[in-house]
PDB file of C-alpha atoms in Angstrom:
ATOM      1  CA  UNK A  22     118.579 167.302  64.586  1.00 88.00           C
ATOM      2  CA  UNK A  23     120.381 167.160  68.104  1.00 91.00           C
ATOM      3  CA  UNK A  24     124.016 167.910  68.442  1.00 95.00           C
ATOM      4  CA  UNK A  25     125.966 165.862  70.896  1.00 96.00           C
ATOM      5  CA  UNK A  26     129.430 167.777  71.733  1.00 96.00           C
ATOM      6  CA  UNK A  27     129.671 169.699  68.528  1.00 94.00           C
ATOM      7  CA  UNK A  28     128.667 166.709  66.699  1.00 94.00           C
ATOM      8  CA  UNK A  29     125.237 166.864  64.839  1.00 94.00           C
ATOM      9  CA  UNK A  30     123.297 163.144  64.911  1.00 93.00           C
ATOM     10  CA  UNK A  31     121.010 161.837  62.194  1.00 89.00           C
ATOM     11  CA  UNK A  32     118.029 161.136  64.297  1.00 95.00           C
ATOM     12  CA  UNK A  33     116.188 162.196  67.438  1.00 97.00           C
ATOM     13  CA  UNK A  34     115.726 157.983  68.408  1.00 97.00           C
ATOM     14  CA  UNK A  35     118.530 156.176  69.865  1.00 97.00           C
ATOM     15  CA  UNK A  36     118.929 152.206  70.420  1.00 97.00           C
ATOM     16  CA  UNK A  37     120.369 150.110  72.660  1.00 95.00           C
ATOM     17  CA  UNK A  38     121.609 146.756  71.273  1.00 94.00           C
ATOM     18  CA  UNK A  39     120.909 144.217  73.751  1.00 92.00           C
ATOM     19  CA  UNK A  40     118.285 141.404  74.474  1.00 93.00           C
ATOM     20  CA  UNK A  41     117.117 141.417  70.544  1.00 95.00           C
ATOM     21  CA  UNK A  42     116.315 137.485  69.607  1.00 95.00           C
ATOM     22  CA  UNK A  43     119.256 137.650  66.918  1.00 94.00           C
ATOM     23  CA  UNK A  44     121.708 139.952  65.173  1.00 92.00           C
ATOM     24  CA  UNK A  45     119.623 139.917  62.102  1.00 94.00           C
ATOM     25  CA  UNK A  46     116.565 140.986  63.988  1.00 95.00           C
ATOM     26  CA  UNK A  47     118.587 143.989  65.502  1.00 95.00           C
ATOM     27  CA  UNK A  48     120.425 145.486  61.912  1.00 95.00           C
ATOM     28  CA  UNK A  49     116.669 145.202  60.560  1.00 96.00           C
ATOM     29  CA  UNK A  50     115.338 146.951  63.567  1.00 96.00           C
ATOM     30  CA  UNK A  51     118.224 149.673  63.270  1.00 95.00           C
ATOM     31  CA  UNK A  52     117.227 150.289  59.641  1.00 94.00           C
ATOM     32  CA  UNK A  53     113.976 151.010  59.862  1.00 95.00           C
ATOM     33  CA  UNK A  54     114.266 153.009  62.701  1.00 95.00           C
ATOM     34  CA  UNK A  55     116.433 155.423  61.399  1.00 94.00           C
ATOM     35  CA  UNK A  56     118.670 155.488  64.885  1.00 95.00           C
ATOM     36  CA  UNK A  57     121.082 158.111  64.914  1.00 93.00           C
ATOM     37  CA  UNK A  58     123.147 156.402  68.184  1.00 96.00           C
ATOM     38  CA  UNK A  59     123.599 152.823  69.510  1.00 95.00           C
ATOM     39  CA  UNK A  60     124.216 152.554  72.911  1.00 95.00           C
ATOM     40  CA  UNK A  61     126.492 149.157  74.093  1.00 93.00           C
ATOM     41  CA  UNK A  62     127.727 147.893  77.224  1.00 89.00           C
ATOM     42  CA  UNK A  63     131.266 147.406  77.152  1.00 80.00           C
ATOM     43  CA  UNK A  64     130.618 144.393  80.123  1.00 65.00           C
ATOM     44  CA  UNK A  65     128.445 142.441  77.830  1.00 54.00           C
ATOM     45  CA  UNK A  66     130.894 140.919  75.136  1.00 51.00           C
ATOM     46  CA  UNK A  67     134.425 140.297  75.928  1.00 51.00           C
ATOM     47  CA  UNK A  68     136.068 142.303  73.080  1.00 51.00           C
ATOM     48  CA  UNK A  69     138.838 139.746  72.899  1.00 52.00           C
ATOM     49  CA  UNK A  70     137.416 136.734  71.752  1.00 54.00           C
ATOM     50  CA  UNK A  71     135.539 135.627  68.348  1.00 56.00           C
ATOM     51  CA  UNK A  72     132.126 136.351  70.051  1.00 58.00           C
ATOM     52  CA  UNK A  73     132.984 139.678  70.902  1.00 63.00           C
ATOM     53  CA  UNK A  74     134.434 139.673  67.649  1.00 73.00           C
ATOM     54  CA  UNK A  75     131.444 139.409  65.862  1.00 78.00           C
ATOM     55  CA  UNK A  76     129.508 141.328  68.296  1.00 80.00           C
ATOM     56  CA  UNK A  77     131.875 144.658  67.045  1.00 80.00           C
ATOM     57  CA  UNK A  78     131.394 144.191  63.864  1.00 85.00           C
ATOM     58  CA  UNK A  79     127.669 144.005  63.662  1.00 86.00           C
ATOM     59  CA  UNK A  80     127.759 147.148  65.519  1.00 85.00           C
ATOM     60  CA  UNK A  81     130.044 148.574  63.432  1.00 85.00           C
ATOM     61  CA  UNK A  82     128.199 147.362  60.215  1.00 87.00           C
ATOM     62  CA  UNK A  83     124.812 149.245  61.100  1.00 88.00           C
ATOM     63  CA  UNK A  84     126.643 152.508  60.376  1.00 88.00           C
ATOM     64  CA  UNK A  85     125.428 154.807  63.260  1.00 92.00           C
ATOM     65  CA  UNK A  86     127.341 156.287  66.125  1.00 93.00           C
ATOM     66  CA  UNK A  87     128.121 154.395  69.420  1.00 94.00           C
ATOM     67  CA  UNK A  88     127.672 156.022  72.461  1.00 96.00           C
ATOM     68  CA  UNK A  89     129.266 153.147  74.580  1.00 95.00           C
ATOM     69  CA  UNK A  90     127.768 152.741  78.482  1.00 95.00           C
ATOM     70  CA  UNK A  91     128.860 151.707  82.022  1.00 95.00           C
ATOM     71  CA  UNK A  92     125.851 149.653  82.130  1.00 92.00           C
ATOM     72  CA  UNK A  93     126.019 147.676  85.437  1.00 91.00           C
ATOM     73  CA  UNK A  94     128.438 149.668  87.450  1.00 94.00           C
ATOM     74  CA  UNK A  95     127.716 150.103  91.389  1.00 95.00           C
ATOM     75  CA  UNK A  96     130.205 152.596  91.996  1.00 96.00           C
ATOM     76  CA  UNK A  97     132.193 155.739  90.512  1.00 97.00           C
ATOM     77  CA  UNK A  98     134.924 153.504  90.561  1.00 96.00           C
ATOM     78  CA  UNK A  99     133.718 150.345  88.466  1.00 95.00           C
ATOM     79  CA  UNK A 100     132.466 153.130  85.836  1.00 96.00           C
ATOM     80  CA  UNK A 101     135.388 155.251  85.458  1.00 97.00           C
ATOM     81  CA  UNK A 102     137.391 152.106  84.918  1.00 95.00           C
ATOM     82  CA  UNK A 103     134.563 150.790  82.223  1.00 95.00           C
ATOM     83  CA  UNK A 104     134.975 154.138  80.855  1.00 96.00           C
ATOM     84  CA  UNK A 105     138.478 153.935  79.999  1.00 95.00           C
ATOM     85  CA  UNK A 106     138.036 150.111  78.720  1.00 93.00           C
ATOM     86  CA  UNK A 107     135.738 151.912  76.106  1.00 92.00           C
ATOM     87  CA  UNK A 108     137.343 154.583  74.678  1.00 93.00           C
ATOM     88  CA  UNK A 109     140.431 152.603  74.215  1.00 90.00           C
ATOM     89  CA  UNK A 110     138.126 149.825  72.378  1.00 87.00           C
ATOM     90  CA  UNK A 111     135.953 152.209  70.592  1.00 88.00           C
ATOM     91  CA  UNK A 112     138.570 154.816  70.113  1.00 89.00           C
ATOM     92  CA  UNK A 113     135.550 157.657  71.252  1.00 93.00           C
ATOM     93  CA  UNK A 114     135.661 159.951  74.237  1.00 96.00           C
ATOM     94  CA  UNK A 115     131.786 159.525  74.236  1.00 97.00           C
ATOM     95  CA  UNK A 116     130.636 157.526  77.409  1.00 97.00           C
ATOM     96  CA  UNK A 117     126.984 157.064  78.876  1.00 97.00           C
ATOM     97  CA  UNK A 118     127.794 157.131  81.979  1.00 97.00           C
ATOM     98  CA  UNK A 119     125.426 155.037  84.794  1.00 96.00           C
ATOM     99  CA  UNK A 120     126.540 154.563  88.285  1.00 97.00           C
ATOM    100  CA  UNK A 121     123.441 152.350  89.717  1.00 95.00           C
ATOM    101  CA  UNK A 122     122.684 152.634  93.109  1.00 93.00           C
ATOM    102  CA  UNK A 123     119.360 150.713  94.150  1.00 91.00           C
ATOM    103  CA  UNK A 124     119.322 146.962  92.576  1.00 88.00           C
ATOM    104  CA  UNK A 125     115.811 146.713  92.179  1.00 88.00           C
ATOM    105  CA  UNK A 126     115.087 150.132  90.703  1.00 89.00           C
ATOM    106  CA  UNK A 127     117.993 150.760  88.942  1.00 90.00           C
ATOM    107  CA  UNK A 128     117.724 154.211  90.437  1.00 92.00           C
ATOM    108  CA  UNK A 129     121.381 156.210  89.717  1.00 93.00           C
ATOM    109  CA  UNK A 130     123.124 156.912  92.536  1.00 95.00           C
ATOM    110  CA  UNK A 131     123.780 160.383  92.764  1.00 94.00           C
ATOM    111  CA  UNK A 132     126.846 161.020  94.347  1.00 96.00           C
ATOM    112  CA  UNK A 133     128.722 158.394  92.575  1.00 96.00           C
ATOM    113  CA  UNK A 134     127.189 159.844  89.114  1.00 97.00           C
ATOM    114  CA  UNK A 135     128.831 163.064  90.262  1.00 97.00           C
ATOM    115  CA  UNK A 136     131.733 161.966  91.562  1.00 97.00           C
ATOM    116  CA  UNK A 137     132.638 159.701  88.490  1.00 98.00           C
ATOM    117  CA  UNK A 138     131.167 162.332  85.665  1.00 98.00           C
ATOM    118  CA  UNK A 139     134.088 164.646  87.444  1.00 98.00           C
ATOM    119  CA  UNK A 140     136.719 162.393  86.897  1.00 97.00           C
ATOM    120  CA  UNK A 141     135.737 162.080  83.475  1.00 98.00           C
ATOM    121  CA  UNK A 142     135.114 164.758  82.341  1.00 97.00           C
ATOM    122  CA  UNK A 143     138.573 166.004  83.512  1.00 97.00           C
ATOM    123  CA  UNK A 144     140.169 163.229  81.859  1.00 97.00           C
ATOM    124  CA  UNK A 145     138.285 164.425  78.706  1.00 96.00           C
ATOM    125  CA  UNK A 146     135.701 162.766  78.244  1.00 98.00           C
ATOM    126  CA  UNK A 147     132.048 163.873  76.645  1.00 98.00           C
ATOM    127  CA  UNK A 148     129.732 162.138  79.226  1.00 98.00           C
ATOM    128  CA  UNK A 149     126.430 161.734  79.099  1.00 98.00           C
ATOM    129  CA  UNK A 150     124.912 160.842  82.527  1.00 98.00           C
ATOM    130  CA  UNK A 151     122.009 158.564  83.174  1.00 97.00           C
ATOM    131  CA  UNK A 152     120.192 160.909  85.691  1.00 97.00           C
ATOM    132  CA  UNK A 153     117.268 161.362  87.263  1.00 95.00           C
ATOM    133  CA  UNK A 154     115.306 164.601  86.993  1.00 95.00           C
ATOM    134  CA  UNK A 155     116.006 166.321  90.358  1.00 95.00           C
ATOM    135  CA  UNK A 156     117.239 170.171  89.231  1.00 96.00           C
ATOM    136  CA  UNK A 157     119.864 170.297  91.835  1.00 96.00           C
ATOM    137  CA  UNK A 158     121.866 167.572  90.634  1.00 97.00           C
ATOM    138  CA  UNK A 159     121.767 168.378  86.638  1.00 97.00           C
ATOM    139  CA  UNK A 160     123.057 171.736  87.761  1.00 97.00           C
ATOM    140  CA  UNK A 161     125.764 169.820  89.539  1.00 97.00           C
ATOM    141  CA  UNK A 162     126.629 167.592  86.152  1.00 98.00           C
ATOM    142  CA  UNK A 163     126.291 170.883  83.894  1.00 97.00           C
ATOM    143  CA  UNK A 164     128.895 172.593  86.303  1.00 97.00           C
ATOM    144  CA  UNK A 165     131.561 169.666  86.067  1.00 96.00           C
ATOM    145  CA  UNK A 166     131.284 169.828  82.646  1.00 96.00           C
ATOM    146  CA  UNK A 167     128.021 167.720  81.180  1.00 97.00           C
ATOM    147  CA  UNK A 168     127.071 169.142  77.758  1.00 97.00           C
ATOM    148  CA  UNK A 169     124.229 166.454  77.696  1.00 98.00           C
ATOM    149  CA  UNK A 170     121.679 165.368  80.770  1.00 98.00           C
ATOM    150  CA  UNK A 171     119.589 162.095  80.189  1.00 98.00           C
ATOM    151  CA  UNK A 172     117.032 161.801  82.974  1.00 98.00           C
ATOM    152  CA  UNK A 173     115.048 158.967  83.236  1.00 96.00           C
ATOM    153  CA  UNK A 174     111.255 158.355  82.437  1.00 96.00           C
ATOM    154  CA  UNK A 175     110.931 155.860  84.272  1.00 96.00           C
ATOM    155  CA  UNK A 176     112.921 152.586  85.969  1.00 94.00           C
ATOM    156  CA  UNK A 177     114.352 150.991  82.940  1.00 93.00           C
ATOM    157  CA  UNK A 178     112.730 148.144  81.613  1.00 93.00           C
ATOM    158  CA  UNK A 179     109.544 149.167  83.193  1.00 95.00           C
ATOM    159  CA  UNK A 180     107.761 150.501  80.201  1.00 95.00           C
ATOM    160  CA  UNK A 181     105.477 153.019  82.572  1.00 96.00           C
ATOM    161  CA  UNK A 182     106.704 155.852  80.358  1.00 96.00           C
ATOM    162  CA  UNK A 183     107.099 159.589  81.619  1.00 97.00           C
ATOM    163  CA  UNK A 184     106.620 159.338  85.027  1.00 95.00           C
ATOM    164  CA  UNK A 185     107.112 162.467  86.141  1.00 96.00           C
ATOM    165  CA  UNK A 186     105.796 165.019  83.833  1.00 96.00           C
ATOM    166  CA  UNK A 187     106.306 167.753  86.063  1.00 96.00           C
ATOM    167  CA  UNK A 188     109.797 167.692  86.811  1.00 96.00           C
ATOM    168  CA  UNK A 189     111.099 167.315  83.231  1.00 97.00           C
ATOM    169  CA  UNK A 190     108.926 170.321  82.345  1.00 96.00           C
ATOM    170  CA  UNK A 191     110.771 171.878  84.960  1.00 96.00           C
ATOM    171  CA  UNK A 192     113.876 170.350  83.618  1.00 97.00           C
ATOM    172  CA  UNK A 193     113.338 170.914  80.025  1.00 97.00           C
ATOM    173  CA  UNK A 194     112.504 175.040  80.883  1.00 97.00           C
ATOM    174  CA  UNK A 195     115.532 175.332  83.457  1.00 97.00           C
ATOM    175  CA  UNK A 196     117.916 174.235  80.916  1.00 97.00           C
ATOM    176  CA  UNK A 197     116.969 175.596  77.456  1.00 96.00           C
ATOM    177  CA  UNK A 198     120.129 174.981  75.661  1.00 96.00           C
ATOM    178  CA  UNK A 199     121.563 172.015  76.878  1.00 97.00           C
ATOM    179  CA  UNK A 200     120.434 168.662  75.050  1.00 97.00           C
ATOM    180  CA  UNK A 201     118.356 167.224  76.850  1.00 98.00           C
ATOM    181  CA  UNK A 202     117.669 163.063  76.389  1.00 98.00           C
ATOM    182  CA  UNK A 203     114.813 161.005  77.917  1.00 98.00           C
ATOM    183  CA  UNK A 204     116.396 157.575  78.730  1.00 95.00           C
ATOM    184  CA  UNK A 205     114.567 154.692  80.043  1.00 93.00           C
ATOM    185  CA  UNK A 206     111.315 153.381  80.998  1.00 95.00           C
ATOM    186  CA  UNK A 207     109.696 154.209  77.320  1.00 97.00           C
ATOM    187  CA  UNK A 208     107.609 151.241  76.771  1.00 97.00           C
ATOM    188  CA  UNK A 209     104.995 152.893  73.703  1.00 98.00           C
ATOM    189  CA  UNK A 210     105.930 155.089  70.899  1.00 98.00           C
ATOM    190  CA  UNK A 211     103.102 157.246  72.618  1.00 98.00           C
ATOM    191  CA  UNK A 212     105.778 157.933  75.122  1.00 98.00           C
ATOM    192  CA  UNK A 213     108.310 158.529  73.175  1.00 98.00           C
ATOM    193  CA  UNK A 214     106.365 160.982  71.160  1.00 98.00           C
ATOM    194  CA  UNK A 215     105.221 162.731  74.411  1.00 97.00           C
ATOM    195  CA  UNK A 216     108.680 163.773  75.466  1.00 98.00           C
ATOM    196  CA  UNK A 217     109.474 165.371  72.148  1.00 97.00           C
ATOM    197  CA  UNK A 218     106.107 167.120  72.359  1.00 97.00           C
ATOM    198  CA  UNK A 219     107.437 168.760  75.583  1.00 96.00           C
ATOM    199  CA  UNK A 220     110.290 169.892  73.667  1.00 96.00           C
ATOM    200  CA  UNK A 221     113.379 166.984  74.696  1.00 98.00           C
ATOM    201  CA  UNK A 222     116.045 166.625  72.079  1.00 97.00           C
ATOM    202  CA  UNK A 223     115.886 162.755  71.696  1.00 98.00           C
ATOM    203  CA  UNK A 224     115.125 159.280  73.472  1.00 98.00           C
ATOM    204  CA  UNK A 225     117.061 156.624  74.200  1.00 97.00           C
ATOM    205  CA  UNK A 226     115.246 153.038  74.620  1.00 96.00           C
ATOM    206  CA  UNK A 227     116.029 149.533  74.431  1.00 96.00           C
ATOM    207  CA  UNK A 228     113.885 146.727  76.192  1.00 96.00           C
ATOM    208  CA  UNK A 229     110.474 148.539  74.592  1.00 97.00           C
ATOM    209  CA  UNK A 230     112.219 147.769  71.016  1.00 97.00           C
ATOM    210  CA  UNK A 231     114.375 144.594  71.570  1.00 97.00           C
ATOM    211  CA  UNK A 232     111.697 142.581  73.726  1.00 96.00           C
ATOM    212  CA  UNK A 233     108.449 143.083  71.606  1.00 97.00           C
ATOM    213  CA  UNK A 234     106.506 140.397  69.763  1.00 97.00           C
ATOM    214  CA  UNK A 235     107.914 142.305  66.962  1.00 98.00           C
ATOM    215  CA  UNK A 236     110.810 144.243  67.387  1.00 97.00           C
ATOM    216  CA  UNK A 237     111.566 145.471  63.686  1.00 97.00           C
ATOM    217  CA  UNK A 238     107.677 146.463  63.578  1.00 98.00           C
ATOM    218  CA  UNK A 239     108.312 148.195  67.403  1.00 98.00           C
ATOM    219  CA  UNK A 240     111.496 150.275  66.116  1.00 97.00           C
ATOM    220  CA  UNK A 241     109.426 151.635  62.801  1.00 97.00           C
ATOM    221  CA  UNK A 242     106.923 152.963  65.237  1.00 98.00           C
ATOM    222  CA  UNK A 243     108.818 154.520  67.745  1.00 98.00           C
ATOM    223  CA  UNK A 244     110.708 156.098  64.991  1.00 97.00           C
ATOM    224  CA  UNK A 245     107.551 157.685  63.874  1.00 98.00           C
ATOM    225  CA  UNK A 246     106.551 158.972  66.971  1.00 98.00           C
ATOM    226  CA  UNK A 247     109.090 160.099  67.409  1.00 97.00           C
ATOM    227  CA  UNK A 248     109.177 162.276  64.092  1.00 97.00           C
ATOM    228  CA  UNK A 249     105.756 163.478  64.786  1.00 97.00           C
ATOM    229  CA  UNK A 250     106.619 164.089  68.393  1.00 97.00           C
ATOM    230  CA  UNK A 251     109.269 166.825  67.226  1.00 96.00           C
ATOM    231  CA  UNK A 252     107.327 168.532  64.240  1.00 96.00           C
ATOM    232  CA  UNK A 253     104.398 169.143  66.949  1.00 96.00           C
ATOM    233  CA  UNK A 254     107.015 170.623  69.100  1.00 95.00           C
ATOM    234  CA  UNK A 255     108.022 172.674  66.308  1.00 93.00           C
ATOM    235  CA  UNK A 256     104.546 173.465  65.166  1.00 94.00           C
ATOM    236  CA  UNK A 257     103.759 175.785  68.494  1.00 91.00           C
ATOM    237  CA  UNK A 258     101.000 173.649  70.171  1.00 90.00           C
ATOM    238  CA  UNK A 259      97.943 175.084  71.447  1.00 88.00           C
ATOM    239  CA  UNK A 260      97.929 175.440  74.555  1.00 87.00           C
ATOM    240  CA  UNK A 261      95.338 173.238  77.247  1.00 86.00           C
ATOM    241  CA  UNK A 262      92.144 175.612  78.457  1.00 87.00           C
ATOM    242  CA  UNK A 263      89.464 174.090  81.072  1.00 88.00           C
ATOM    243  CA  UNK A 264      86.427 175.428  79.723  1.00 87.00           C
ATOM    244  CA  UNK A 265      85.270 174.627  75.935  1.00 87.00           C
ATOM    245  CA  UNK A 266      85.810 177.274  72.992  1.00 82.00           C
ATOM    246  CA  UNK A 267      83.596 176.100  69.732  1.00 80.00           C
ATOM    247  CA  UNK A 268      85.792 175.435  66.570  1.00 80.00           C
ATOM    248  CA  UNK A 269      83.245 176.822  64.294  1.00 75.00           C
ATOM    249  CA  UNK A 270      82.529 181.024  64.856  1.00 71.00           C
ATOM    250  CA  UNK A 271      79.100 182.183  65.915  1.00 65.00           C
ATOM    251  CA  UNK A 272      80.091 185.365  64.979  1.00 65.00           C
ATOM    252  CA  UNK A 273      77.124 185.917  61.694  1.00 63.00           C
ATOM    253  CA  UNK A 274      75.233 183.094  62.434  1.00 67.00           C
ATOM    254  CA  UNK A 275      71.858 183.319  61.501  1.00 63.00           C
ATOM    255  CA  UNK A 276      69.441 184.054  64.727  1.00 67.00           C
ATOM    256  CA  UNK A 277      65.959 181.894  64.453  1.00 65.00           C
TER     257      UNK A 277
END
């Protein structure tokens, strides 16, 4: 299983908690997933009153870690503030950290993810950044202190899946030991099971899980590709060939 910062999770799947059509429907979905991590936005309840009461302690009650996020920050200074706010309210130096910086894409921006995993990370914090899969800047993040990259698949809450195989091949081979977490824009546990085929240490999803017909049904499945996604991994895959090879010998086969 992956290890986060020295600390070894439970599974290779981890859930985000919002848009789910009720609480009930997102513990069930969380059990039968087997999700290691939940992932919350600090912005979406207001920790102080009896809905964000109740909010806390249904996260608290499904008994997995929380990797808290700066979901909805525009700038390295919103997140580092939305940082803080978390670890004093989940008393964790874990942050996701996601600096947007294109409204309709969600794309991250960059610089800001830089500038704000810096701060961060010198105030002690374990940061995982919401990336994309450009080389250059996860050597950048790695540098400032990132033990964990999480490059996208695809614009979250598309669904398209791994949009760029190529460059998180490239990423997956250029950093060998570092975790290495596919986060958004999973919409099939087909996906999911494709990036632990190329080797990735985990996914991260949400909207694939919490806005299906069936979301407890949804969370089983990814959880199983996910499984099988890993043992192929581990089971040294052939590899692809262009030209056809028969799967029974002709070697002593009988000549009419």
């Amino acid at each position: 299983m992956p290890t986060f910062y020295g600390t070894e999770v439970t599974s290779r799947l981890m859930l985000g908690t919002a848009q789910y059509p009720s609480p009930a429907i997102l513990a069930e979905a969380f059990r039968l997933s087997g999700a290691g991590i939940a992932t919350v936005s600090v912005r979406r309840e207001a920790g102080g009153d009896q809905t964000g009461q109740d909010f806390w302690a249904l996260i608290r009650d499904l008994g997995v870690a929380v990797l808290p996020n700066t979901a909805g920050c525009y700038s390295a200074r919103e997140a580092v503030t939305t940082a803080q706010m978390a670890r004093e309210l989940f008393d964790t130096n874990w942050i996701k950290l996601e600096v947007i910086g294109h409204a309709d894409t969600l794309q991250p921006d960059l610089f800001g993810l830089v500038e704000a995993a810096a701060q961060l990370a010198e105030d002690g914090f374990e940061v995982f950044p919401y990336c994309t899969e450009d080389l250059v800047l996860c050597e950048r993040l790695v540098e400032i202190g990132c033990k964990v990259l999480m490059p996208w698949g695809a614009p979250i809450g598309t669904g398209l899946g791994l949009n760029n195989i190529y460059g998180l091949r490239s990423l997956r081979a250029h950093f060998p030991d570092i975790p290495l977490v596919v986060d958004a824009g999973l919409g099939l546990p087909s996906h999911a099971a494709q990036a632990m085929e190329m080797g990735y240490d985990a996914v991260l999803l949400n909207t694939a899980v919490a806005k299906a017909g069936n979301p407890v049904a949804m969370a089983r499945a990814f959880a199983l590709a996910v499984e099988a996604g890993a043992l192929a991994a581990g089971a040294d895959p052939m590899d692809a060939r262009d030209m056809a090879a028969p799967s029974t010998p002709v070697f002593g086969k009988a000549i009419l």
